[in-house]
XYZ file of N, CA, C and O in Angstrom:
544
model
N 52.502 16.653 34.024
C 51.999 17.266 32.809
C 50.477 17.310 32.917
O 49.839 16.311 33.197
N 49.906 18.447 32.685
C 48.459 18.632 32.781
C 47.875 18.802 31.389
O 48.513 19.337 30.495
N 46.659 18.325 31.212
C 45.926 18.484 29.969
C 44.884 19.565 30.191
O 44.201 19.573 31.203
N 44.734 20.487 29.249
C 43.722 21.531 29.371
C 42.460 21.118 28.621
O 42.523 20.328 27.671
N 41.298 21.620 29.040
C 40.043 21.155 28.469
C 39.659 21.862 27.183
O 40.074 22.983 26.929
N 38.839 21.172 26.408
C 38.087 21.817 25.337
C 36.806 22.316 26.000
O 36.500 21.939 27.117
N 36.050 23.152 25.352
C 34.810 23.642 25.947
C 33.619 23.192 25.116
O 33.699 23.104 23.902
N 32.528 22.886 25.800
C 31.303 22.490 25.118
C 30.158 22.583 26.106
O 30.326 23.042 27.217
N 29.017 22.103 25.695
C 27.909 22.025 26.634
C 27.448 20.580 26.703
O 27.507 19.851 25.737
N 27.007 20.174 27.867
C 26.481 18.832 28.059
C 25.033 18.991 28.499
O 24.760 19.536 29.558
N 24.126 18.543 27.660
C 22.702 18.804 27.893
C 22.192 18.235 29.215
O 21.371 18.849 29.872
N 22.698 17.061 29.641
C 22.200 16.460 30.876
C 22.511 17.345 32.080
O 21.740 17.420 33.030
N 23.673 17.991 32.087
C 24.039 18.855 33.201
C 23.201 20.129 33.213
O 22.905 20.669 34.264
N 22.814 20.611 32.059
C 22.127 21.893 31.939
C 20.647 21.827 32.263
O 20.047 22.855 32.522
N 20.055 20.671 32.240
C 18.602 20.539 32.396
C 18.115 21.270 33.647
O 18.553 20.997 34.750
N 17.217 22.245 33.458
C 16.636 22.983 34.566
C 17.490 24.126 35.078
O 17.090 24.826 36.000
N 18.665 24.338 34.511
C 19.557 25.406 34.950
C 19.711 26.446 33.843
O 19.568 26.156 32.674
N 20.045 27.670 34.226
C 20.275 28.769 33.308
C 21.756 29.111 33.324
O 22.349 29.235 34.401
N 22.347 29.298 32.147
C 23.764 29.652 32.063
C 24.013 31.055 32.592
O 23.233 31.966 32.348
N 25.112 31.213 33.327
C 25.540 32.537 33.781
C 27.056 32.646 33.679
O 27.760 31.758 34.164
N 27.555 33.726 33.092
C 29.009 33.932 33.042
C 29.580 34.375 34.395
O 30.792 34.519 34.531
N 28.715 34.579 35.407
C 29.175 35.027 36.727
C 29.914 33.939 37.503
O 30.659 34.246 38.429
N 29.681 32.677 37.153
C 30.425 31.576 37.768
C 31.458 31.139 36.738
O 31.106 30.637 35.676
N 32.722 31.340 37.069
C 33.773 31.049 36.097
C 34.654 29.898 36.580
O 35.025 29.844 37.754
N 34.969 29.001 35.640
C 35.939 27.937 35.889
C 37.262 28.403 35.303
O 37.331 28.755 34.129
N 38.297 28.402 36.142
C 39.624 28.822 35.693
C 40.638 27.717 35.944
O 40.494 26.934 36.882
N 41.672 27.719 35.126
C 42.811 26.813 35.299
C 42.397 25.347 35.434
O 42.953 24.613 36.250
N 41.426 24.919 34.644
C 40.995 23.519 34.684
C 42.068 22.645 34.048
O 42.588 22.963 32.984
N 42.407 21.565 34.743
C 43.422 20.662 34.214
C 43.204 19.238 34.697
O 42.644 19.021 35.764
N 43.648 18.322 33.862
C 43.624 16.893 34.158
C 45.064 16.475 34.414
O 45.945 16.759 33.607
N 45.300 15.820 35.542
C 46.649 15.384 35.898
C 46.598 13.899 36.214
O 45.811 13.464 37.058
N 47.432 13.116 35.519
C 47.477 11.676 35.792
C 48.804 11.334 36.470
O 49.803 12.030 36.305
N 48.796 10.244 37.249
C 49.958 9.884 38.072
C 51.242 9.688 37.282
O 52.299 10.133 37.697
N 51.164 9.005 36.133
C 52.402 8.719 35.395
C 52.711 9.771 34.320
O 53.648 9.622 33.544
N 51.912 10.826 34.272
C 52.133 11.992 33.411
C 52.235 11.670 31.919
O 52.974 12.321 31.190
N 51.471 10.666 31.454
C 51.458 10.368 30.018
C 50.217 10.923 29.327
O 49.963 10.641 28.163
N 49.420 11.733 30.055
C 48.185 12.348 29.533
C 47.165 11.325 29.068
O 46.397 11.576 28.140
N 47.163 10.170 29.704
C 46.184 9.116 29.428
C 45.829 8.452 30.752
O 46.569 8.558 31.732
N 44.695 7.764 30.767
C 44.274 7.027 31.952
C 44.598 5.553 31.726
O 44.134 4.961 30.752
N 45.390 4.987 32.612
C 45.772 3.571 32.524
C 45.004 2.771 33.561
O 44.479 3.325 34.534
N 44.984 1.463 33.387
C 44.338 0.580 34.358
C 44.927 0.803 35.750
O 46.138 0.871 35.918
N 44.044 0.944 36.741
C 44.463 1.102 38.125
C 45.018 2.475 38.479
O 45.400 2.705 39.622
N 45.059 3.394 37.535
C 45.667 4.700 37.782
C 44.708 5.643 38.519
O 43.509 5.642 38.276
N 45.291 6.456 39.410
C 44.548 7.496 40.103
C 44.915 8.834 39.465
O 46.090 9.179 39.381
N 43.904 9.573 39.005
C 44.117 10.849 38.319
C 43.346 11.933 39.061
O 42.514 11.644 39.921
N 43.607 13.190 38.691
C 42.929 14.320 39.316
C 42.418 15.277 38.251
O 43.063 15.474 37.227
N 41.262 15.868 38.529
C 40.745 16.996 37.761
C 40.737 18.163 38.742
O 40.078 18.105 39.775
N 41.512 19.194 38.426
C 41.689 20.322 39.337
C 41.218 21.596 38.629
O 41.555 21.809 37.466
N 40.440 22.417 39.330
C 40.009 23.693 38.749
C 39.641 24.674 39.841
O 39.434 24.294 40.991
N 39.618 25.937 39.464
C 39.223 27.003 40.370
C 37.826 27.481 39.994
O 37.483 27.543 38.813
N 37.037 27.807 41.011
C 35.693 28.347 40.820
C 35.734 29.779 41.322
O 36.081 30.012 42.479
N 35.395 30.734 40.454
C 35.465 32.147 40.816
C 34.092 32.788 40.643
O 33.416 32.592 39.633
N 33.689 33.561 41.650
C 32.438 34.316 41.608
C 32.749 35.690 41.016
O 33.331 36.540 41.670
N 32.367 35.906 39.772
C 32.617 37.178 39.089
C 31.475 38.179 39.272
O 31.539 39.274 38.741
N 30.453 37.811 40.012
C 29.298 38.693 40.178
C 29.489 39.612 41.375
O 30.469 39.510 42.115
N 28.496 40.472 41.606
C 28.519 41.377 42.758
C 27.660 40.843 43.904
O 27.441 41.525 44.893
N 27.170 39.605 43.755
C 26.349 39.004 44.809
C 27.012 37.713 45.293
O 27.811 37.109 44.588
N 26.672 37.300 46.485
C 27.193 36.054 47.043
C 26.494 34.874 46.377
O 25.274 34.897 46.177
N 27.271 33.858 45.998
C 26.711 32.620 45.456
C 26.515 31.635 46.597
O 27.412 31.462 47.427
N 25.352 30.981 46.643
C 25.041 30.026 47.696
C 24.824 28.635 47.106
O 24.374 28.496 45.976
N 25.119 27.607 47.914
C 24.935 26.204 47.525
C 25.613 25.922 46.187
O 24.993 25.494 45.222
N 26.904 26.165 46.142
C 27.703 25.968 44.932
C 28.165 24.517 44.887
O 28.670 23.986 45.873
N 27.970 23.878 43.726
C 28.283 22.456 43.587
C 29.150 22.209 42.355
O 28.656 22.303 41.236
N 30.433 21.912 42.565
C 31.258 21.503 41.426
C 30.737 20.161 40.906
O 30.398 19.277 41.688
N 30.659 20.034 39.588
C 30.179 18.787 38.978
C 31.244 18.258 38.028
O 31.644 18.944 37.086
N 31.726 17.049 38.299
C 32.691 16.376 37.437
C 32.071 15.033 37.075
O 31.791 14.211 37.947
N 31.805 14.823 35.774
C 31.151 13.595 35.326
C 31.905 12.995 34.150
O 32.530 13.703 33.366
N 31.821 11.676 34.045
C 32.358 10.959 32.892
C 31.179 10.791 31.946
O 30.225 10.089 32.249
N 31.207 11.490 30.801
C 30.030 11.604 29.935
C 29.971 10.585 28.806
O 29.008 10.564 28.054
N 30.983 9.733 28.660
C 30.958 8.766 27.560
C 30.443 7.398 28.003
O 30.404 6.470 27.205
N 30.048 7.273 29.258
C 29.465 6.024 29.735
C 30.477 4.953 30.101
O 30.131 3.771 30.184
N 31.716 5.321 30.336
C 32.747 4.340 30.699
C 32.512 3.881 32.134
O 32.668 4.649 33.082
N 32.155 2.601 32.297
C 31.829 2.069 33.616
C 33.066 1.667 34.413
O 32.943 1.198 35.548
N 34.240 1.845 33.847
C 35.470 1.446 34.540
C 36.219 2.637 35.125
O 37.341 2.502 35.596
N 35.573 3.811 35.099
C 36.141 5.013 35.708
C 35.218 5.459 36.832
O 33.999 5.516 36.656
N 35.818 5.801 37.955
C 35.053 6.228 39.122
C 35.529 7.611 39.532
O 36.721 7.847 39.660
N 34.581 8.533 39.741
C 34.896 9.904 40.107
C 34.425 10.142 41.538
O 33.327 9.734 41.913
N 35.268 10.795 42.333
C 34.936 11.057 43.729
C 33.621 11.835 43.826
O 33.299 12.629 42.945
N 32.862 11.593 44.902
C 31.588 12.290 45.068
C 31.782 13.798 45.157
O 32.800 14.275 45.667
N 30.791 14.542 44.669
C 30.844 15.995 44.706
C 30.605 16.537 46.103
O 30.237 15.796 47.024
N 30.801 17.829 46.260
C 30.579 18.490 47.535
C 29.657 19.686 47.331
O 29.401 20.098 46.202
N 29.152 20.225 48.423
C 28.384 21.464 48.405
C 29.214 22.516 49.123
O 29.676 22.292 50.239
N 29.384 23.655 48.480
C 30.100 24.770 49.076
C 29.035 25.753 49.544
O 28.183 26.168 48.749
N 29.061 26.090 50.820
C 28.006 26.925 51.388
C 27.859 28.245 50.649
O 26.749 28.621 50.264
N 28.975 28.944 50.428
C 28.878 30.217 49.718
C 30.241 30.641 49.201
O 31.277 30.239 49.721
N 30.211 31.463 48.141
C 31.412 32.107 47.611
C 31.081 33.590 47.479
O 30.152 33.967 46.753
N 31.821 34.400 48.187
C 31.605 35.852 48.191
C 31.965 36.458 46.827
O 32.758 35.877 46.081
N 31.446 37.655 46.506
C 31.779 38.320 45.239
C 33.294 38.521 45.105
O 33.969 38.911 46.050
N 33.813 38.211 43.924
C 35.232 38.388 43.648
C 36.135 37.329 44.249
O 37.344 37.348 44.043
N 35.593 36.375 44.986
C 36.381 35.326 45.640
C 36.264 34.018 44.867
O 35.429 33.863 43.985
N 37.087 33.060 45.259
C 37.045 31.766 44.596
C 37.627 30.670 45.468
O 38.154 30.929 46.558
N 37.512 29.451 44.991
C 38.076 28.283 45.663
C 38.725 27.382 44.621
O 38.425 27.489 43.430
N 39.590 26.493 45.063
C 40.161 25.465 44.180
C 39.513 24.134 44.562
O 39.381 23.817 45.736
N 39.126 23.369 43.549
C 38.461 22.085 43.766
C 39.239 20.988 43.052
O 39.724 21.196 41.922
N 39.359 19.835 43.693
C 40.015 18.678 43.097
C 39.085 17.484 43.186
O 38.585 17.156 44.265
N 38.837 16.843 42.046
C 38.083 15.586 41.998
C 39.066 14.478 41.626
O 39.960 14.674 40.805
N 38.905 13.313 42.244
C 39.748 12.169 41.936
C 39.050 11.279 40.917
O 37.840 11.057 41.006
N 39.821 10.767 39.967
C 39.315 9.843 38.950
C 40.147 8.579 39.058
O 41.371 8.616 38.905
N 39.491 7.449 39.323
C 40.180 6.181 39.500
C 39.727 5.205 38.419
O 38.538 5.034 38.186
N 40.687 4.582 37.750
C 40.386 3.568 36.740
C 40.494 2.192 37.384
O 41.437 1.930 38.135
N 39.534 1.317 37.093
C 39.648 -0.037 37.620
C 40.564 -0.870 36.713
O 41.101 -0.367 35.725
N 40.748 -2.122 37.055
C 41.683 -2.978 36.321
C 41.093 -3.593 35.056
O 41.756 -4.396 34.396
N 39.859 -3.222 34.701
C 39.242 -3.727 33.465
C 39.103 -2.643 32.409
O 38.422 -2.834 31.411
N 39.745 -1.496 32.630
C 39.673 -0.387 31.681
C 40.154 -0.817 30.302
O 41.167 -1.499 30.178
N 39.417 -0.449 29.279
C 39.744 -0.797 27.891
C 40.357 0.403 27.180
O 40.176 1.544 27.571
N 41.042 0.119 26.081
C 41.619 1.178 25.263
C 40.485 1.949 24.590
O 39.529 1.368 24.099
N 40.594 3.272 24.584
C 39.570 4.110 23.965
C 39.738 5.545 24.409
O 40.857 6.041 24.548
N 38.606 6.202 24.670
C 38.613 7.590 25.128
C 37.578 7.782 26.219
O 36.536 7.134 26.210
N 37.869 8.703 27.133
C 36.920 9.101 28.163
C 36.643 10.588 27.976
O 37.547 11.352 27.649
N 35.398 10.972 28.169
C 35.014 12.380 28.107
C 34.635 12.801 29.524
O 33.629 12.354 30.062
N 35.473 13.641 30.118
C 35.227 14.118 31.472
C 34.790 15.575 31.382
O 35.490 16.408 30.816
N 33.594 15.850 31.916
C 33.013 17.188 31.836
C 33.002 17.836 33.218
O 32.682 17.191 34.216
N 33.343 19.120 33.249
C 33.445 19.887 34.478
C 32.528 21.097 34.365
O 32.575 21.814 33.363
N 31.704 21.310 35.377
C 30.884 22.517 35.441
C 30.629 22.840 36.905
O 31.036 22.096 37.798
N 29.946 23.949 37.133
C 29.602 24.371 38.486
C 28.140 24.776 38.492
O 27.686 25.514 37.616
N 27.408 24.278 39.489
C 25.992 24.598 39.641
C 25.801 25.448 40.887
O 26.475 25.226 41.898
N 24.896 26.414 40.807
C 24.483 27.132 42.003
C 23.026 26.794 42.231
O 22.166 27.117 41.408
N 22.745 26.137 43.348
C 21.424 25.589 43.604
C 20.339 26.602 43.878
O 19.224 26.467 43.405
N 20.638 27.657 44.615
C 19.609 28.615 45.024
C 18.946 29.272 43.818
O 17.731 29.435 43.773
N 19.731 29.674 42.838
C 19.191 30.387 41.675
C 19.172 29.546 40.404
O 18.908 30.062 39.321
N 19.469 28.258 40.526
C 19.455 27.329 39.380
C 20.317 27.847 38.228
O 19.861 28.024 37.102
N 21.585 28.119 38.554
C 22.520 28.659 37.577
C 23.629 27.647 37.321
O 24.052 26.924 38.226
N 24.121 27.595 36.068
C 25.220 26.715 35.700
C 26.308 27.534 34.999
O 26.010 28.509 34.301
N 27.546 27.123 35.209
C 28.679 27.747 34.523
C 28.813 27.144 33.126
O 28.107 26.199 32.772
N 29.755 27.660 32.372
C 30.142 27.031 31.111
C 30.687 25.636 31.442
O 31.277 25.435 32.507
N 30.478 24.682 30.554
C 30.965 23.319 30.757
C 32.303 23.165 30.048
O 32.440 23.521 28.882
N 33.294 22.671 30.781
C 34.604 22.362 30.203
C 34.690 20.859 29.999
O 34.216 20.095 30.836
N 35.290 20.466 28.912
C 35.313 19.047 28.538
C 36.747 18.589 28.272
O 37.488 19.252 27.558
N 37.120 17.468 28.884
C 38.415 16.838 28.632
C 38.164 15.555 27.846
O 37.318 14.745 28.244
N 38.869 15.361 26.751
C 38.837 14.091 26.028
C 40.180 13.423 26.280
O 41.205 13.860 25.772
N 40.153 12.362 27.074
C 41.370 11.713 27.557
C 41.447 10.293 27.015
O 40.494 9.526 27.160
N 42.576 9.914 26.413
C 42.727 8.522 25.969
C 42.771 7.580 27.191
O 43.294 7.943 28.234
N 42.197 6.408 27.011
C 42.288 5.360 28.022
C 43.122 4.221 27.470
O 43.033 3.890 26.272
N 43.934 3.642 28.327
C 44.847 2.583 27.890
C 44.476 1.275 28.575
O 44.359 1.213 29.784
N 44.268 0.258 27.782
C 44.039 -1.085 28.316
C 45.285 -1.918 28.096
O 46.287 -1.447 27.585
N 45.217 -3.172 28.479
C 46.379 -4.068 28.307
C 46.296 -4.799 26.998
O 45.288 -5.082 26.471
């Protein structure tokens, strides 16, 4: 079972970047191992989304960004990557891993997804997942 995101903006991600609708995030979803739509202690989860270049120019130095924005120190997100280029009309699928440690407390996590293009300092719309966290 996948959870779909709400949309918002996260000011820390946007600093120094200009929004462009040419970089689109599609089919963003949060998938957890036990399919209860929550993050449990020790659980490995995934954030999966597609990045599509809707412009007529090639995008260079594309960087998917997945961050935990609520300050939860018991969630770890896999390091990001740099994509050399995405041709016009093309796209890629990206998966980030989210791992909860064994001290996770009950509450909520805010996981934000966006895409940055380094050459032209452009950012996509930010998608936001609000996911319950389960402690013991």
